Amino acid sequence: MALMNVMTAFRTLRRWGRHAVAASAVVPALALCACSPKEQKPTVKPPVPVVLAKVERKTIPVQIKAIGNVEPYATVAVKAQVSGEVVNVHFTEGQDVKKGDLLFAIDPRTYAAALKKAEANLSRNLVQARNARQDAERYAQLLTEGIVTQEQYEQYRTKAEAFAADVAADRAAVENAKVELSYCTIRSPLSGRTGNLAVHAGNIVKANENPPLVTINQITPVYVTFAIPEKDLAEIKHRLASGRLAVEAIIPNDQGPAEQGTISFLDNAVDAATGTIKLKGIFENKGRRLWPGQFVNVVVTLASRADAVVVPSQALQTGQSGPYLFVVKADTSVEVRPVTPGITHEGLTVIEQGVAPGETVVTDGQMRLTPNAKVTEKRPGGAGVSPPEPSKRP
C-alpha cells in the first residue's frame, strides 16, 4: 500500500515537470515578441550615376553615304603590233611615263628591209608607168592622124592605166611598210603609271598577243565608282540638273582630309537585282592618295538642314514600342519619352518629334534606369556628383 502511494506521487511530480518546461519555453518567446521593434520603412534607392547631355539645335547636312571603288581615269594594255625580238625596254615597271615616251624597241631590220623592197618596186613601176603613159599619148596623136587603128591605141592606153594602178599599189605598200616599221618602236599612248612588266629585252613577241607587254593607268585624275539606293535617285537628278554635285572620298584608316570631287556620271538604268544605280565621281587626285582598286567611303552632300533638334546618338534607345529617350525632369527623376529619330551625322541624331531644345537626356547608364528613377550626373572620373550639403549656422 505504501508502495502504491509512492508511485502515484512520482507520476504527479512528473506531470508537473512537463508543464514547467513548457512554461519556461513560452516565457522567453513572449519576451521576444514584446521586445521586437516596429516594422521598418522601405529604404530609399540612391540616385543612379549617369552621363547627361542637352538637346540642341544645329545645322545638319543631308548626306548619302556609300562604299566606292577607285578606278583609273584611263587604262591602256600595251601590246606589240608586229612580231619580233624585243631589243630594249626603256622604262622600269611602276614608273611614271608621259604620253609619247618610248617604252619598247623591237628589232626593226626585217621591216626596214621590207620598206626598201616596197620603195624599189615603186621606183621600177614609176619608170614603166611613165613610159607607158608616153606611148599612150603618142598613139593618141597617131590615131588622130589616121596612122594607127583604134585597137592599137586602146592597147597602149590600157597598158598605161595598168602601170598607173601598179604604182598606186606600190605607194600603198610603201606606206604599209613604213607603218609596220614604226610599230617597232612602242611609245606610251597616255600619261600615267606603268604596271607589271610582262616581257624583257631578248624575248620574242607576236603581234596582238596576250598578255599585254605592260598596262598603263592614268591616275590623275581618277574615278570613284559607287552605287546609291533607288529612293535617292530623284534627289540626285534634281541636284545634278541644278549644277555640279560635290562628292567626298574618305580613305579608311587615313588621318588625312577627305578627297574632294564632283559627280561626273549617272548610269542610264537602275539595277533591278539590287535596287541601286551606279554613279561616278571624278577627283583630281593631285596627291595620289586614291589608288586604282582601292575601296573608300563616299559621302554625297545633298543639302543642309538648319535648326535641327539633335541629341547624341548614344542617347537613343530602342524598345518594344520603338525608339525612346530617358529625359531628366526637374526633380532629377527620369521619364521614358518615345521619339521619332531622323538622319544621323558625326555622332548626332536628328529627333523629328518627342523632345525640345534645352531638355536633358541620358547618354550613358541607361541599363540601370527605370521610369521615375532618380539620377545624378557622373564626374569626369566616373563618380556621381553628390548634392551640396546644407549650410550650418554657428
mmCIF file of C-alpha atoms in Angstrom, residues 12-381:
data_model
loop_
_atom_site.group_PDB
_atom_site.id
_atom_site.type_symbol
_atom_site.label_atom_id
_atom_site.label_comp_id
_atom_site.label_asym_id
_atom_site.label_seq_id
_atom_site.Cartn_x
_atom_site.Cartn_y
_atom_site.Cartn_z
ATOM 1 C CA THR A 12 2.171 13.614 -10.220
ATOM 2 C CA LEU A 13 5.582 15.227 -9.910
ATOM 3 C CA ARG A 14 6.439 14.109 -13.443
ATOM 4 C CA ARG A 15 3.341 15.799 -14.926
ATOM 5 C CA TRP A 16 4.159 18.998 -13.066
ATOM 6 C CA GLY A 17 7.684 18.873 -14.521
ATOM 7 C CA ARG A 18 6.457 18.733 -18.153
ATOM 8 C CA HIS A 19 4.160 21.730 -17.602
ATOM 9 C CA ALA A 20 7.034 23.657 -16.052
ATOM 10 C CA VAL A 21 9.283 23.048 -19.079
ATOM 11 C CA ALA A 22 6.550 24.226 -21.496
ATOM 12 C CA ALA A 23 6.015 27.307 -19.418
ATOM 13 C CA SER A 24 9.711 28.045 -19.355
ATOM 14 C CA ALA A 25 9.746 27.872 -23.236
ATOM 15 C CA VAL A 26 6.739 30.177 -23.670
ATOM 16 C CA VAL A 27 8.030 32.913 -21.393
ATOM 17 C CA PRO A 28 11.148 33.799 -23.485
ATOM 18 C CA ALA A 29 9.071 33.743 -26.721
ATOM 19 C CA LEU A 30 6.597 36.199 -25.209
ATOM 20 C CA ALA A 31 9.510 38.297 -24.054
ATOM 21 C CA LEU A 32 10.965 38.373 -27.596
ATOM 22 C CA CYS A 33 7.618 39.360 -29.098
ATOM 23 C CA ALA A 34 7.263 42.099 -26.548
ATOM 24 C CA CYS A 35 10.737 43.388 -27.250
ATOM 25 C CA SER A 36 10.696 43.196 -31.162
ATOM 26 C CA PRO A 37 10.951 46.599 -32.916
ATOM 27 C CA LYS A 38 8.201 48.097 -35.036
ATOM 28 C CA GLU A 39 8.008 47.296 -38.799
ATOM 29 C CA GLN A 40 10.871 49.121 -40.721
ATOM 30 C CA LYS A 41 10.169 51.607 -43.536
ATOM 31 C CA PRO A 42 11.421 50.684 -47.071
ATOM 32 C CA THR A 43 14.900 52.078 -47.845
ATOM 33 C CA VAL A 44 15.233 54.843 -50.494
ATOM 34 C CA LYS A 45 17.364 53.836 -53.510
ATOM 35 C CA PRO A 46 20.369 56.107 -54.135
ATOM 36 C CA PRO A 47 20.466 58.149 -57.359
ATOM 37 C CA VAL A 48 21.866 56.340 -60.389
ATOM 38 C CA PRO A 49 25.071 57.951 -61.749
ATOM 39 C CA VAL A 50 24.627 58.693 -65.459
ATOM 40 C CA VAL A 51 26.093 60.845 -68.225
ATOM 41 C CA LEU A 52 23.825 63.670 -69.366
ATOM 42 C CA ALA A 53 23.601 65.893 -72.421
ATOM 43 C CA LYS A 54 21.455 68.799 -73.537
ATOM 44 C CA VAL A 55 19.106 68.674 -76.510
ATOM 45 C CA GLU A 56 20.413 71.263 -79.018
ATOM 46 C CA ARG A 57 19.630 72.910 -82.327
ATOM 47 C CA LYS A 58 22.258 72.535 -85.049
ATOM 48 C CA THR A 59 22.681 72.671 -88.818
ATOM 49 C CA ILE A 60 22.988 69.099 -90.070
ATOM 50 C CA PRO A 61 23.995 68.208 -93.653
ATOM 51 C CA VAL A 62 21.724 65.833 -95.560
ATOM 52 C CA GLN A 63 24.082 63.204 -96.949
ATOM 53 C CA ILE A 64 24.148 59.925 -98.828
ATOM 54 C CA LYS A 65 26.903 57.530 -97.792
ATOM 55 C CA ALA A 66 28.176 54.561 -99.770
ATOM 56 C CA ILE A 67 31.200 52.365 -100.392
ATOM 57 C CA GLY A 68 33.115 53.304 -103.537
ATOM 58 C CA ASN A 69 35.847 51.730 -105.645
ATOM 59 C CA VAL A 70 38.659 53.744 -107.206
ATOM 60 C CA GLU A 71 39.111 53.310 -110.968
ATOM 61 C CA PRO A 72 41.769 54.803 -113.268
ATOM 62 C CA TYR A 73 40.668 57.692 -115.444
ATOM 63 C CA ALA A 74 42.007 55.741 -118.431
ATOM 64 C CA THR A 75 43.796 52.435 -118.806
ATOM 65 C CA VAL A 76 45.702 51.035 -121.795
ATOM 66 C CA ALA A 77 47.020 47.497 -122.275
ATOM 67 C CA VAL A 78 50.119 47.946 -124.427
ATOM 68 C CA LYS A 79 50.611 45.157 -126.998
ATOM 69 C CA ALA A 80 53.030 44.614 -129.861
ATOM 70 C CA GLN A 81 51.523 45.206 -133.312
ATOM 71 C CA VAL A 82 54.385 43.432 -135.093
ATOM 72 C CA SER A 83 56.295 40.262 -134.309
ATOM 73 C CA GLY A 84 59.964 40.228 -133.457
ATOM 74 C CA GLU A 85 62.611 40.331 -130.756
ATOM 75 C CA VAL A 86 62.434 42.959 -128.021
ATOM 76 C CA VAL A 87 65.862 44.598 -128.207
ATOM 77 C CA ASN A 88 65.342 47.226 -125.488
ATOM 78 C CA VAL A 89 62.969 48.240 -122.686
ATOM 79 C CA HIS A 90 63.187 51.971 -121.976
ATOM 80 C CA PHE A 91 61.392 52.118 -118.598
ATOM 81 C CA THR A 92 61.141 50.297 -115.286
ATOM 82 C CA GLU A 93 57.877 48.788 -114.039
ATOM 83 C CA GLY A 94 55.966 51.108 -111.729
ATOM 84 C CA GLN A 95 57.481 54.175 -113.385
ATOM 85 C CA ASP A 96 55.519 57.278 -114.325
ATOM 86 C CA VAL A 97 55.580 57.932 -118.058
ATOM 87 C CA LYS A 98 54.312 60.744 -120.253
ATOM 88 C CA LYS A 99 52.406 60.492 -123.495
ATOM 89 C CA GLY A 100 54.854 59.775 -126.329
ATOM 90 C CA ASP A 101 57.632 58.345 -124.137
ATOM 91 C CA LEU A 102 59.493 55.405 -125.697
ATOM 92 C CA LEU A 103 58.629 52.119 -123.971
ATOM 93 C CA PHE A 104 59.895 49.221 -126.116
ATOM 94 C CA ALA A 105 62.111 48.722 -129.175
ATOM 95 C CA ILE A 106 61.557 45.683 -131.410
ATOM 96 C CA ASP A 107 64.240 44.545 -133.882
ATOM 97 C CA PRO A 108 63.448 46.701 -136.959
ATOM 98 C CA ARG A 109 65.728 45.097 -139.575
ATOM 99 C CA THR A 110 63.111 42.849 -141.166
ATOM 100 C CA TYR A 111 60.662 45.726 -141.501
ATOM 101 C CA ALA A 112 63.301 48.153 -142.739
ATOM 102 C CA ALA A 113 64.189 45.656 -145.497
ATOM 103 C CA ALA A 114 60.523 45.273 -146.402
ATOM 104 C CA LEU A 115 60.254 49.048 -146.727
ATOM 105 C CA LYS A 116 63.285 49.220 -149.043
ATOM 106 C CA LYS A 117 61.810 46.458 -151.205
ATOM 107 C CA ALA A 118 58.483 48.272 -151.465
ATOM 108 C CA GLU A 119 60.249 51.504 -152.366
ATOM 109 C CA ALA A 120 62.271 49.691 -155.083
ATOM 110 C CA ASN A 121 59.109 48.208 -156.591
ATOM 111 C CA LEU A 122 57.575 51.650 -156.604
ATOM 112 C CA SER A 123 60.587 53.160 -158.402
ATOM 113 C CA ARG A 124 60.541 50.442 -161.077
ATOM 114 C CA ASN A 125 56.831 50.760 -161.713
ATOM 115 C CA LEU A 126 57.074 54.561 -161.829
ATOM 116 C CA VAL A 127 59.505 54.281 -164.737
ATOM 117 C CA GLN A 128 57.366 51.744 -166.553
ATOM 118 C CA ALA A 129 54.220 53.772 -165.916
ATOM 119 C CA ARG A 130 55.891 56.916 -167.292
ATOM 120 C CA ASN A 131 56.970 55.112 -170.491
ATOM 121 C CA ALA A 132 53.533 53.531 -170.900
ATOM 122 C CA ARG A 133 51.880 56.926 -170.488
ATOM 123 C CA GLN A 134 54.152 58.466 -173.096
ATOM 124 C CA ASP A 135 53.415 55.597 -175.543
ATOM 125 C CA ALA A 136 49.694 56.060 -174.973
ATOM 126 C CA GLU A 137 49.979 59.801 -175.641
ATOM 127 C CA ARG A 138 51.975 59.196 -178.861
ATOM 128 C CA TYR A 139 49.476 56.637 -180.135
ATOM 129 C CA ALA A 140 46.642 59.023 -179.353
ATOM 130 C CA GLN A 141 48.298 61.565 -181.662
ATOM 131 C CA LEU A 142 48.839 58.933 -184.348
ATOM 132 C CA LEU A 143 45.199 57.906 -184.065
ATOM 133 C CA THR A 144 44.083 61.443 -184.802
ATOM 134 C CA GLU A 145 46.363 61.439 -187.880
ATOM 135 C CA GLY A 146 44.919 58.101 -189.046
ATOM 136 C CA ILE A 147 48.231 56.273 -188.898
ATOM 137 C CA VAL A 148 47.205 53.664 -186.297
ATOM 138 C CA THR A 149 43.946 51.958 -185.608
ATOM 139 C CA GLN A 150 41.695 52.457 -182.626
ATOM 140 C CA GLU A 151 42.542 48.959 -181.416
ATOM 141 C CA GLN A 152 46.277 49.679 -181.348
ATOM 142 C CA TYR A 153 45.691 52.869 -179.382
ATOM 143 C CA GLU A 154 43.462 51.048 -176.857
ATOM 144 C CA GLN A 155 46.231 48.524 -176.171
ATOM 145 C CA TYR A 156 48.715 51.220 -175.195
ATOM 146 C CA ARG A 157 46.167 53.191 -173.221
ATOM 147 C CA THR A 158 45.227 50.073 -171.231
ATOM 148 C CA LYS A 159 48.889 49.290 -170.601
ATOM 149 C CA ALA A 160 49.469 52.805 -169.280
ATOM 150 C CA GLU A 161 46.486 52.588 -166.935
ATOM 151 C CA ALA A 162 47.681 49.188 -165.632
ATOM 152 C CA PHE A 163 51.082 50.591 -164.771
ATOM 153 C CA ALA A 164 49.400 53.569 -163.089
ATOM 154 C CA ALA A 165 47.438 51.109 -160.927
ATOM 155 C CA ASP A 166 50.648 49.253 -160.098
ATOM 156 C CA VAL A 167 52.213 52.498 -158.989
ATOM 157 C CA ALA A 168 49.246 53.209 -156.704
ATOM 158 C CA ALA A 169 49.560 49.716 -155.185
ATOM 159 C CA ASP A 170 53.283 50.211 -154.697
ATOM 160 C CA ARG A 171 52.691 53.508 -152.945
ATOM 161 C CA ALA A 172 50.263 51.768 -150.583
ATOM 162 C CA ALA A 173 52.817 49.005 -149.961
ATOM 163 C CA VAL A 174 55.431 51.600 -149.087
ATOM 164 C CA GLU A 175 53.066 53.293 -146.651
ATOM 165 C CA ASN A 176 52.219 49.943 -145.043
ATOM 166 C CA ALA A 177 55.900 49.087 -144.700
ATOM 167 C CA LYS A 178 56.538 52.453 -143.059
ATOM 168 C CA VAL A 179 53.703 51.861 -140.586
ATOM 169 C CA GLU A 180 54.985 48.389 -139.687
ATOM 170 C CA LEU A 181 58.472 49.781 -139.247
ATOM 171 C CA SER A 182 57.087 52.468 -136.925
ATOM 172 C CA TYR A 183 55.461 49.736 -134.817
ATOM 173 C CA CYS A 184 58.968 48.534 -133.938
ATOM 174 C CA THR A 185 59.173 51.466 -131.503
ATOM 175 C CA ILE A 186 56.335 51.356 -128.980
ATOM 176 C CA ARG A 187 55.516 54.661 -127.285
ATOM 177 C CA SER A 188 53.200 55.470 -124.397
ATOM 178 C CA PRO A 189 49.702 56.395 -125.626
ATOM 179 C CA LEU A 190 48.927 58.399 -122.457
ATOM 180 C CA SER A 191 50.478 59.877 -119.345
ATOM 181 C CA GLY A 192 50.208 57.524 -116.409
ATOM 182 C CA ARG A 193 51.883 54.902 -114.294
ATOM 183 C CA THR A 194 53.195 51.629 -115.671
ATOM 184 C CA GLY A 195 52.278 48.330 -114.077
ATOM 185 C CA ASN A 196 53.871 44.910 -114.123
ATOM 186 C CA LEU A 197 56.380 44.354 -116.942
ATOM 187 C CA ALA A 198 55.439 41.147 -118.785
ATOM 188 C CA VAL A 199 58.461 40.886 -121.167
ATOM 189 C CA HIS A 200 62.098 41.845 -121.013
ATOM 190 C CA ALA A 201 64.764 42.505 -123.625
ATOM 191 C CA GLY A 202 65.566 39.366 -125.628
ATOM 192 C CA ASN A 203 62.032 37.959 -125.622
ATOM 193 C CA ILE A 204 60.214 37.248 -128.881
ATOM 194 C CA VAL A 205 56.789 38.822 -129.100
ATOM 195 C CA LYS A 206 53.959 38.281 -131.535
ATOM 196 C CA ALA A 207 51.521 40.795 -132.903
ATOM 197 C CA ASN A 208 48.486 41.377 -130.620
ATOM 198 C CA GLU A 209 49.483 38.511 -128.353
ATOM 199 C CA ASN A 210 48.190 38.185 -124.762
ATOM 200 C CA PRO A 211 49.122 39.064 -122.113
ATOM 201 C CA PRO A 212 49.967 42.707 -122.877
ATOM 202 C CA LEU A 213 53.561 43.883 -122.585
ATOM 203 C CA VAL A 214 52.551 46.350 -119.868
ATOM 204 C CA THR A 215 49.406 48.094 -118.637
ATOM 205 C CA ILE A 216 49.386 51.860 -118.054
ATOM 206 C CA ASN A 217 46.835 53.504 -115.754
ATOM 207 C CA GLN A 218 46.119 57.220 -115.704
ATOM 208 C CA ILE A 219 45.601 58.111 -112.033
ATOM 209 C CA THR A 220 45.492 61.920 -112.185
ATOM 210 C CA PRO A 221 42.582 62.490 -112.374
ATOM 211 C CA VAL A 222 40.845 59.350 -111.142
ATOM 212 C CA TYR A 223 37.289 57.996 -110.906
ATOM 213 C CA VAL A 224 35.451 56.661 -107.849
ATOM 214 C CA THR A 225 32.511 54.405 -108.707
ATOM 215 C CA PHE A 226 29.710 53.767 -106.206
ATOM 216 C CA ALA A 227 26.020 52.887 -106.034
ATOM 217 C CA ILE A 228 23.130 54.575 -104.211
ATOM 218 C CA PRO A 229 19.621 53.305 -103.384
ATOM 219 C CA GLU A 230 16.911 53.888 -105.947
ATOM 220 C CA LYS A 231 14.944 56.032 -103.469
ATOM 221 C CA ASP A 232 17.653 58.734 -103.645
ATOM 222 C CA LEU A 233 17.667 58.898 -107.447
ATOM 223 C CA ALA A 234 15.119 61.733 -107.742
ATOM 224 C CA GLU A 235 17.106 63.971 -105.379
ATOM 225 C CA ILE A 236 20.370 63.187 -107.183
ATOM 226 C CA LYS A 237 18.841 64.021 -110.578
ATOM 227 C CA HIS A 238 17.416 67.265 -109.209
ATOM 228 C CA ARG A 239 20.782 68.304 -107.785
ATOM 229 C CA LEU A 240 22.646 67.406 -110.985
ATOM 230 C CA ALA A 241 20.178 69.439 -113.039
ATOM 231 C CA SER A 242 20.811 72.440 -110.771
ATOM 232 C CA GLY A 243 24.587 72.323 -111.193
ATOM 233 C CA ARG A 244 27.657 70.456 -110.056
ATOM 234 C CA LEU A 245 27.167 67.990 -107.217
ATOM 235 C CA ALA A 246 30.090 67.626 -104.803
ATOM 236 C CA VAL A 247 31.275 64.256 -103.527
ATOM 237 C CA GLU A 248 33.872 63.289 -100.921
ATOM 238 C CA ALA A 249 36.062 60.192 -100.768
ATOM 239 C CA ILE A 250 37.279 59.217 -97.295
ATOM 240 C CA ILE A 251 40.159 56.751 -97.144
ATOM 241 C CA PRO A 252 39.765 54.205 -94.314
ATOM 242 C CA ASN A 253 42.498 54.291 -91.646
ATOM 243 C CA ASP A 254 43.875 57.519 -93.136
ATOM 244 C CA GLN A 255 44.027 60.569 -90.895
ATOM 245 C CA GLY A 256 44.248 62.958 -93.828
ATOM 246 C CA PRO A 257 41.350 65.083 -95.100
ATOM 247 C CA ALA A 258 38.728 63.715 -97.462
ATOM 248 C CA GLU A 259 39.423 63.982 -101.188
ATOM 249 C CA GLN A 260 37.077 66.391 -102.957
ATOM 250 C CA GLY A 261 35.439 65.676 -106.303
ATOM 251 C CA THR A 262 32.273 66.099 -108.364
ATOM 252 C CA ILE A 263 29.713 63.672 -109.773
ATOM 253 C CA SER A 264 30.557 63.098 -113.447
ATOM 254 C CA PHE A 265 28.399 60.123 -114.420
ATOM 255 C CA LEU A 266 24.907 58.788 -113.663
ATOM 256 C CA ASP A 267 24.058 55.399 -115.130
ATOM 257 C CA ASN A 268 21.140 55.126 -117.557
ATOM 258 C CA ALA A 269 19.335 52.325 -115.687
ATOM 259 C CA VAL A 270 18.645 51.098 -112.164
ATOM 260 C CA ASP A 271 19.989 47.660 -111.357
ATOM 261 C CA ALA A 272 16.808 45.641 -110.852
ATOM 262 C CA ALA A 273 18.640 42.962 -108.862
ATOM 263 C CA THR A 274 19.983 45.321 -106.182
ATOM 264 C CA GLY A 275 17.672 48.336 -106.445
ATOM 265 C CA THR A 276 20.655 50.659 -106.807
ATOM 266 C CA ILE A 277 22.033 52.928 -109.512
ATOM 267 C CA LYS A 278 25.677 53.463 -110.415
ATOM 268 C CA LEU A 279 27.429 56.835 -110.213
ATOM 269 C CA LYS A 280 30.970 58.053 -110.785
ATOM 270 C CA GLY A 281 32.823 60.912 -109.175
ATOM 271 C CA ILE A 282 35.925 62.472 -110.717
ATOM 272 C CA PHE A 283 38.776 63.522 -108.416
ATOM 273 C CA GLU A 284 41.910 65.481 -109.325
ATOM 274 C CA ASN A 285 43.979 63.228 -107.038
ATOM 275 C CA LYS A 286 46.965 65.564 -107.136
ATOM 276 C CA GLY A 287 48.440 63.960 -104.034
ATOM 277 C CA ARG A 288 47.826 60.462 -105.453
ATOM 278 C CA ARG A 289 46.148 59.322 -102.250
ATOM 279 C CA LEU A 290 43.497 57.479 -104.261
ATOM 280 C CA TRP A 291 44.783 54.319 -105.928
ATOM 281 C CA PRO A 292 43.020 52.173 -108.550
ATOM 282 C CA GLY A 293 41.253 49.205 -106.947
ATOM 283 C CA GLN A 294 41.092 50.871 -103.530
ATOM 284 C CA PHE A 295 37.834 50.933 -101.528
ATOM 285 C CA VAL A 296 36.806 54.271 -99.999
ATOM 286 C CA ASN A 297 33.869 55.722 -98.093
ATOM 287 C CA VAL A 298 31.870 58.049 -100.323
ATOM 288 C CA VAL A 299 29.771 60.933 -98.988
ATOM 289 C CA VAL A 300 27.435 62.957 -101.218
ATOM 290 C CA THR A 301 26.084 66.107 -99.553
ATOM 291 C CA LEU A 302 22.661 66.962 -100.971
ATOM 292 C CA ALA A 303 21.632 69.876 -98.711
ATOM 293 C CA SER A 304 21.879 71.308 -95.183
ATOM 294 C CA ARG A 305 19.103 71.200 -92.606
ATOM 295 C CA ALA A 306 19.167 74.275 -90.379
ATOM 296 C CA ASP A 307 17.940 74.382 -86.754
ATOM 297 C CA ALA A 308 17.524 70.623 -86.475
ATOM 298 C CA VAL A 309 16.824 69.250 -82.973
ATOM 299 C CA VAL A 310 19.665 66.849 -82.206
ATOM 300 C CA VAL A 311 20.843 64.559 -79.401
ATOM 301 C CA PRO A 312 23.951 62.374 -79.115
ATOM 302 C CA SER A 313 23.277 59.140 -80.962
ATOM 303 C CA GLN A 314 24.152 57.013 -77.913
ATOM 304 C CA ALA A 315 21.212 58.547 -76.037
ATOM 305 C CA LEU A 316 18.734 56.850 -78.370
ATOM 306 C CA GLN A 317 17.329 53.552 -77.086
ATOM 307 C CA THR A 318 15.057 51.011 -78.785
ATOM 308 C CA GLY A 319 12.261 49.153 -77.039
ATOM 309 C CA GLN A 320 9.248 47.069 -77.957
ATOM 310 C CA SER A 321 7.257 50.242 -78.663
ATOM 311 C CA GLY A 322 10.023 51.826 -80.734
ATOM 312 C CA PRO A 323 12.793 54.389 -80.138
ATOM 313 C CA TYR A 324 12.827 56.338 -76.872
ATOM 314 C CA LEU A 325 14.965 58.587 -74.693
ATOM 315 C CA PHE A 326 15.432 58.901 -70.931
ATOM 316 C CA VAL A 327 14.586 62.559 -70.265
ATOM 317 C CA VAL A 328 15.590 64.095 -66.929
ATOM 318 C CA LYS A 329 12.789 66.022 -65.189
ATOM 319 C CA ALA A 330 13.139 68.978 -62.830
ATOM 320 C CA ASP A 331 13.174 66.719 -59.746
ATOM 321 C CA THR A 332 16.183 64.748 -61.184
ATOM 322 C CA SER A 333 13.997 61.743 -61.950
ATOM 323 C CA VAL A 334 13.760 60.334 -65.462
ATOM 324 C CA GLU A 335 10.882 59.587 -67.740
ATOM 325 C CA VAL A 336 10.740 57.365 -70.792
ATOM 326 C CA ARG A 337 9.957 59.580 -73.795
ATOM 327 C CA PRO A 338 9.029 57.990 -77.156
ATOM 328 C CA VAL A 339 10.686 59.863 -80.044
ATOM 329 C CA THR A 340 10.870 59.856 -83.833
ATOM 330 C CA PRO A 341 14.527 59.821 -84.948
ATOM 331 C CA GLY A 342 15.763 61.158 -88.278
ATOM 332 C CA ILE A 343 19.131 61.315 -90.018
ATOM 333 C CA THR A 344 22.447 60.971 -88.204
ATOM 334 C CA HIS A 345 25.698 62.880 -88.672
ATOM 335 C CA GLU A 346 29.003 62.640 -86.812
ATOM 336 C CA GLY A 347 27.525 61.097 -83.665
ATOM 337 C CA LEU A 348 24.377 63.237 -83.597
ATOM 338 C CA THR A 349 20.837 62.083 -84.394
ATOM 339 C CA VAL A 350 18.063 64.401 -85.516
ATOM 340 C CA ILE A 351 14.888 63.987 -83.448
ATOM 341 C CA GLU A 352 11.843 64.784 -85.536
ATOM 342 C CA GLN A 353 9.388 64.608 -82.653
ATOM 343 C CA GLY A 354 9.467 63.927 -78.913
ATOM 344 C CA VAL A 355 11.907 66.351 -77.251
ATOM 345 C CA ALA A 356 12.577 70.075 -77.283
ATOM 346 C CA PRO A 357 15.838 72.051 -77.240
ATOM 347 C CA GLY A 358 17.150 72.640 -73.730
ATOM 348 C CA GLU A 359 15.882 69.380 -72.252
ATOM 349 C CA THR A 360 18.378 66.980 -70.680
ATOM 350 C CA VAL A 361 18.735 63.378 -71.793
ATOM 351 C CA VAL A 362 20.769 60.423 -70.525
ATOM 352 C CA THR A 363 23.566 59.322 -72.855
ATOM 353 C CA ASP A 364 25.202 56.628 -70.707
ATOM 354 C CA GLY A 365 23.996 54.435 -67.834
ATOM 355 C CA GLN A 366 20.544 53.648 -69.251
ATOM 356 C CA MET A 367 20.804 49.959 -68.332
ATOM 357 C CA ARG A 368 20.345 50.776 -64.625
ATOM 358 C CA LEU A 369 17.413 53.133 -65.117
ATOM 359 C CA THR A 370 13.709 52.573 -64.620
ATOM 360 C CA PRO A 371 10.879 55.107 -65.058
ATOM 361 C CA ASN A 372 10.935 57.806 -62.331
ATOM 362 C CA ALA A 373 14.355 56.684 -61.057
ATOM 363 C CA LYS A 374 16.496 59.431 -59.573
ATOM 364 C CA VAL A 375 19.764 60.209 -61.315
ATOM 365 C CA THR A 376 22.946 62.084 -60.601
ATOM 366 C CA GLU A 377 25.475 63.241 -63.152
ATOM 367 C CA LYS A 378 28.780 61.412 -63.288
ATOM 368 C CA ARG A 379 32.010 63.195 -62.577
ATOM 369 C CA PRO A 380 34.667 63.078 -65.307
ATOM 370 C CA GLY A 381 36.387 60.300 -63.321
#
